[in-house]
Coordinates of C-alpha atoms and ligand atoms in Angstrom, one line a residue:
M1 CA 0.1 -0.1 0.0
S2 CA 2.8 2.4 1.1
V3 CA 4.6 1.4 -2.1
L4 CA 1.6 2.2 -4.4
R5 CA 1.0 5.4 -2.2
K6 CA 4.7 6.3 -2.8
S7 CA 4.5 5.9 -6.6
S8 CA 1.3 7.8 -7.2
V9 CA 3.1 10.6 -5.1
F10 CA 5.9 10.2 -7.7
V11 CA 3.8 10.0 -10.8
L12 CA 1.7 13.3 -9.4
C13 CA 5.1 15.1 -9.1
A14 CA 6.3 14.0 -12.5
A15 CA 2.9 14.9 -14.0
L16 CA 3.0 18.3 -12.5
S17 CA 6.7 19.1 -13.4
L18 CA 5.6 18.0 -17.2
L19 CA 2.9 20.3 -17.1
S20 CA 4.9 23.4 -16.0
V21 CA 7.1 22.9 -19.0
I22 CA 4.4 22.4 -21.3
L23 CA 2.0 25.3 -20.0
P24 CA 2.6 28.7 -21.3
A25 CA 4.3 31.3 -18.8
R26 CA 1.7 32.3 -16.0
A27 CA 0.9 35.9 -16.4
Q28 CA 3.0 37.3 -13.4
D29 CA 6.2 35.3 -15.2
K30 CA 5.6 37.6 -18.4
I31 CA 8.0 40.1 -19.7
H32 CA 5.9 43.4 -19.1
I33 CA 6.1 45.6 -22.0
V34 CA 4.7 49.3 -22.8
A35 CA 4.1 50.4 -26.1
S36 CA 3.3 54.2 -26.6
F37 CA 0.6 53.6 -29.1
S38 CA -1.5 51.0 -30.8
I39 CA 0.6 50.2 -33.7
L40 CA 3.7 49.8 -31.7
G41 CA 1.7 47.5 -29.5
D42 CA 0.7 45.3 -32.4
F43 CA 4.1 44.7 -33.4
V44 CA 5.2 43.7 -30.0
R45 CA 2.3 41.4 -29.2
N46 CA 3.6 39.8 -32.8
V47 CA 7.3 39.4 -31.8
G48 CA 6.7 38.7 -28.2
G49 CA 4.0 36.2 -28.5
E50 CA 3.0 34.3 -25.5
R51 CA 6.3 35.5 -23.4
V52 CA 4.9 39.0 -23.1
A53 CA 2.3 41.0 -21.5
V54 CA 1.7 44.4 -23.6
T55 CA 0.2 47.5 -22.7
T56 CA -0.4 50.3 -25.0
L57 CA -0.7 54.0 -23.4
V58 CA -2.4 55.8 -26.6
G59 CA -5.3 53.4 -27.4
P60 CA -7.6 52.6 -30.4
N61 CA -8.4 55.7 -32.5
G62 CA -6.4 58.0 -29.9
D63 CA -4.0 60.8 -31.1
A64 CA -0.4 60.4 -29.7
H65 CA 0.4 63.7 -31.0
V66 CA -1.5 65.5 -28.4
Y67 CA -1.9 62.8 -25.8
T68 CA -2.1 63.7 -22.0
P69 CA -0.9 60.8 -19.9
S70 CA -2.6 59.9 -16.6
P71 CA -1.3 58.7 -13.2
T72 CA -2.1 55.2 -14.3
D73 CA 0.1 55.4 -17.3
A74 CA 3.0 56.1 -15.0
K75 CA 2.0 53.1 -13.0
K76 CA 2.3 51.1 -15.9
I77 CA 5.8 52.3 -17.0
A78 CA 6.8 51.6 -13.5
D79 CA 5.8 47.9 -13.7
A80 CA 7.5 47.4 -17.3
K81 CA 10.7 46.0 -18.2
L82 CA 10.5 48.0 -21.9
V83 CA 9.0 50.8 -22.9
V84 CA 8.7 50.7 -26.7
V85 CA 8.3 54.1 -28.5
N86 CA 8.4 55.4 -31.9
G87 CA 10.5 58.5 -31.4
L88 CA 11.4 61.1 -34.2
G89 CA 9.1 63.6 -32.0
F90 CA 5.7 61.6 -31.8
E91 CA 5.7 61.2 -28.2
G92 CA 6.8 64.6 -27.1
W93 CA 4.8 63.9 -23.4
L94 CA 6.9 60.5 -23.2
P95 CA 10.2 61.4 -21.6
R96 CA 8.6 63.3 -18.6
L97 CA 6.2 60.5 -18.1
V98 CA 9.2 58.1 -17.8
K99 CA 11.0 60.2 -15.5
S100 CA 8.1 60.6 -13.1
S101 CA 7.2 56.9 -13.0
G102 CA 10.6 56.4 -11.1
G103 CA 10.6 52.9 -12.8
K104 CA 13.9 51.1 -14.2
A105 CA 12.4 50.4 -17.9
T106 CA 14.8 50.5 -20.8
V107 CA 13.2 53.0 -23.4
V108 CA 13.6 51.3 -26.7
T109 CA 13.1 53.5 -29.8
A110 CA 11.6 51.4 -32.6
T111 CA 12.4 53.6 -35.4
Q112 CA 16.3 53.5 -34.8
G113 CA 18.0 53.0 -38.1
I114 CA 15.1 54.6 -40.1
A115 CA 16.1 57.6 -42.3
P116 CA 13.7 60.3 -41.0
R117 CA 11.7 62.3 -43.6
K118 CA 12.1 65.9 -42.8
L119 CA 9.6 68.8 -43.3
D120 CA 11.2 72.2 -42.6
S121 CA 12.9 71.6 -39.1
H122 CA 10.5 68.9 -38.0
E123 CA 11.0 65.0 -38.7
D124 CA 8.1 63.3 -39.3
P125 CA 7.3 60.6 -37.4
H126 CA 5.1 58.5 -39.4
A127 CA 7.7 56.0 -40.3
W128 CA 5.5 53.1 -39.9
Q129 CA 3.3 54.0 -43.0
S130 CA 6.0 52.5 -45.3
V131 CA 6.0 48.7 -44.8
A132 CA 9.5 48.4 -45.6
N133 CA 10.1 50.7 -42.3
A134 CA 7.7 48.7 -40.3
K135 CA 10.3 45.7 -41.2
L136 CA 13.1 47.7 -39.3
Y137 CA 10.6 48.4 -36.5
V138 CA 9.9 44.5 -36.1
A139 CA 13.8 43.6 -36.2
N140 CA 14.5 46.6 -33.6
I141 CA 11.6 45.1 -31.5
R142 CA 13.1 41.3 -31.9
D143 CA 16.5 42.8 -30.6
A144 CA 15.3 44.4 -27.7
L145 CA 13.4 41.5 -26.8
A146 CA 16.1 39.1 -27.1
K147 CA 18.4 41.6 -24.9
A148 CA 15.7 41.8 -22.2
D149 CA 15.0 38.1 -21.9
P150 CA 17.9 35.9 -23.4
A151 CA 15.9 33.1 -22.8
G152 CA 13.3 33.9 -25.2
A153 CA 15.9 34.9 -28.0
N154 CA 14.9 32.1 -30.1
A155 CA 11.2 32.1 -29.7
Y156 CA 11.3 36.0 -30.7
K157 CA 13.5 35.2 -33.6
A158 CA 11.0 32.6 -34.8
N159 CA 7.8 34.9 -34.2
A160 CA 9.8 38.2 -36.1
E161 CA 10.6 35.9 -39.1
A162 CA 7.0 34.6 -39.3
Y163 CA 5.7 38.1 -39.0
L164 CA 8.5 39.6 -41.3
A165 CA 7.3 37.1 -44.0
K166 CA 3.7 38.4 -43.6
L167 CA 4.7 42.3 -43.9
A168 CA 6.8 41.0 -47.1
V169 CA 3.6 39.9 -48.9
L170 CA 1.8 43.3 -47.6
D171 CA 4.4 45.4 -49.1
N172 CA 4.2 43.5 -52.6
D173 CA 0.3 43.6 -52.1
V174 CA 0.5 47.3 -51.8
K175 CA 2.7 47.9 -54.8
A176 CA 0.6 45.9 -57.0
A177 CA -2.6 47.7 -55.8
V178 CA -0.9 51.1 -56.6
A179 CA 0.2 49.8 -59.9
S180 CA -3.8 49.3 -60.7
I181 CA -4.3 53.0 -60.3
P182 CA -3.9 55.3 -63.5
K183 CA -0.7 57.4 -62.5
A184 CA -2.6 60.7 -63.0
R185 CA -5.0 59.9 -60.7
R186 CA -2.5 59.0 -57.8
K187 CA -3.3 61.8 -55.6
V188 CA -5.4 62.6 -52.8
I189 CA -6.0 65.0 -49.7
S190 CA -5.8 63.9 -46.1
T191 CA -6.4 65.8 -43.0
H192 CA -2.7 65.8 -41.3
D193 CA 0.3 65.1 -43.3
A194 CA 0.7 61.5 -41.9
F195 CA 1.4 59.8 -45.3
G196 CA 4.9 61.0 -46.4
Y197 CA 6.5 57.7 -46.0
F198 CA 3.9 56.0 -47.7
A199 CA 3.8 58.6 -50.4
A200 CA 7.5 58.0 -50.7
A201 CA 7.4 54.2 -50.9
Y202 CA 4.5 53.7 -53.0
G203 CA 3.9 56.9 -55.2
I204 CA 0.8 58.3 -54.2
E205 CA 0.6 61.9 -53.7
F206 CA -0.7 63.2 -50.5
I207 CA -1.6 66.9 -49.6
A208 CA -2.6 67.8 -46.3
P209 CA -4.0 71.1 -44.8
Q210 CA -2.5 70.1 -41.4
G211 CA 1.3 69.3 -40.9
V212 CA 3.1 66.2 -39.5
S213 CA 1.5 66.8 -36.2
T214 CA -2.2 67.6 -34.9
D215 CA -1.1 70.1 -32.4
S216 CA -2.0 73.0 -34.6
E217 CA -5.0 74.0 -36.7
P218 CA -4.7 74.9 -40.3
S219 CA -5.0 78.6 -40.8
A220 CA -7.3 80.2 -43.2
K221 CA -4.8 80.9 -45.8
D222 CA -3.6 76.9 -45.6
I223 CA -7.3 75.9 -46.5
A224 CA -7.4 78.2 -49.2
V225 CA -4.2 77.0 -50.7
I226 CA -5.5 73.4 -50.5
I227 CA -8.8 74.2 -52.1
T228 CA -7.1 76.2 -55.1
Q229 CA -4.4 73.3 -55.6
L230 CA -7.4 70.5 -55.5
K231 CA -9.4 72.6 -58.2
L232 CA -6.5 73.2 -60.4
S233 CA -5.0 69.9 -60.2
K234 CA -8.2 67.9 -60.2
I235 CA -7.4 65.7 -57.2
P236 CA -10.1 63.1 -57.1
A237 CA -10.6 62.3 -53.8
V238 CA -10.5 63.9 -50.0
F239 CA -10.1 61.2 -47.3
L240 CA -11.1 61.4 -43.4
E241 CA -8.7 60.0 -40.8
N242 CA -9.8 58.2 -37.8
I243 CA -7.9 60.4 -35.4
A244 CA -8.9 63.7 -36.7
D245 CA -12.2 65.8 -37.0
P246 CA -14.0 65.0 -40.1
R247 CA -15.8 68.8 -40.7
L248 CA -12.6 70.4 -42.5
M249 CA -12.4 67.7 -44.9
R250 CA -16.3 67.7 -45.3
R251 CA -15.9 71.5 -46.0
I252 CA -13.0 71.0 -48.5
A253 CA -15.0 68.2 -50.5
A254 CA -18.2 70.3 -50.6
E255 CA -16.1 73.5 -52.0
T256 CA -14.2 71.5 -54.6
G257 CA -16.8 68.7 -55.5
A258 CA -14.2 66.3 -54.7
K259 CA -15.6 63.0 -53.5
I260 CA -15.0 61.7 -50.0
G261 CA -13.0 58.5 -50.4
G262 CA -13.6 57.0 -47.2
T263 CA -11.5 57.0 -43.8
L264 CA -7.5 56.3 -43.7
Y265 CA -6.1 54.9 -40.3
S266 CA -3.0 57.1 -39.9
D267 CA -1.6 57.1 -36.4
S268 CA -3.9 54.6 -34.6
L269 CA -5.5 51.1 -35.0
T270 CA -9.1 50.6 -34.1
A271 CA -10.9 48.4 -31.5
E272 CA -11.1 44.5 -32.1
N273 CA -14.4 44.9 -34.0
G274 CA -13.5 47.9 -36.1
D275 CA -11.8 48.2 -39.6
A276 CA -8.1 47.9 -38.4
P277 CA -7.5 46.2 -35.4
T278 CA -4.2 45.1 -36.5
Y279 CA -1.3 47.0 -38.4
I280 CA -2.0 44.4 -41.6
D281 CA -5.6 45.1 -41.5
M282 CA -4.8 48.8 -41.3
V283 CA -2.6 49.0 -44.2
R284 CA -5.1 46.7 -46.3
H285 CA -7.9 48.8 -45.2
N286 CA -6.2 52.0 -46.4
I287 CA -5.2 50.7 -50.0
K288 CA -8.5 49.3 -50.6
A289 CA -10.1 52.5 -49.7
L290 CA -7.5 54.4 -52.0
T291 CA -7.8 52.1 -55.0
S292 CA -11.5 52.0 -54.9
A293 CA -11.8 55.7 -54.7
L294 CA -9.2 56.3 -57.5
T295 CA -9.9 53.8 -59.9
S296 CA -13.7 54.3 -60.2
Ligands
ZN1 ZN1 0.2 62.0 -37.2

């Protein structure tokens, strides 16, 4: 009897230790990572997989240019091992937040190594709008995760490889979609200047009444210039943005007769039930909206 009991204890112990190997890490064992905004959060989830717990500060449809952090955000940063940021002047509110959190998180700049597009004296932060750049974001995140959690390096490498392959397909699909638009029609108006990297990578011209940030309103003169330009160059479509007030674009469309081509997702993903819950969904939504407005 006692032999039987001993052996069942042994079997139980063996089963438990086997379970701890095959079960995913418990929530408290995961590497806590804060991403400054939703698009970065999606990249980190794809590379980090089961080993990480990701929190984003600026959530779905939020505008990171003009975000006001809350005390909860400082708490999230205090608990994190890594804080992944875009850089290029996108999150002007972040350095102070990191400092005030008192945490020891390492700040990782996901745009490291990307040549910034410049507008006057400002760097354009919207580098993610070129899929080739998104691949560099992913490589930077993979390397930062491997450094912070060496035991997971192989997992991060495999996850990144799988995701990078999806991004390569996406990049080719965008190029093929743009090729289907007649050259003379490859121009649109969007609310703020968020598509400069997209324009440079894929050859669609974007004109925007608002600059590379949303922190200032366009002047009456800026709007008048856009309206004249729109009439002269017969720009076929005007696009709304998920993070911007649609009234200005509706007015421009009404004054020029250009049609509203739909909504573009520029600086933020949507919630799970929206059109763009992931980066890949966002790019696919945008290119579909552009091609259907410009080819019809
Ligand atoms: Zn923006």
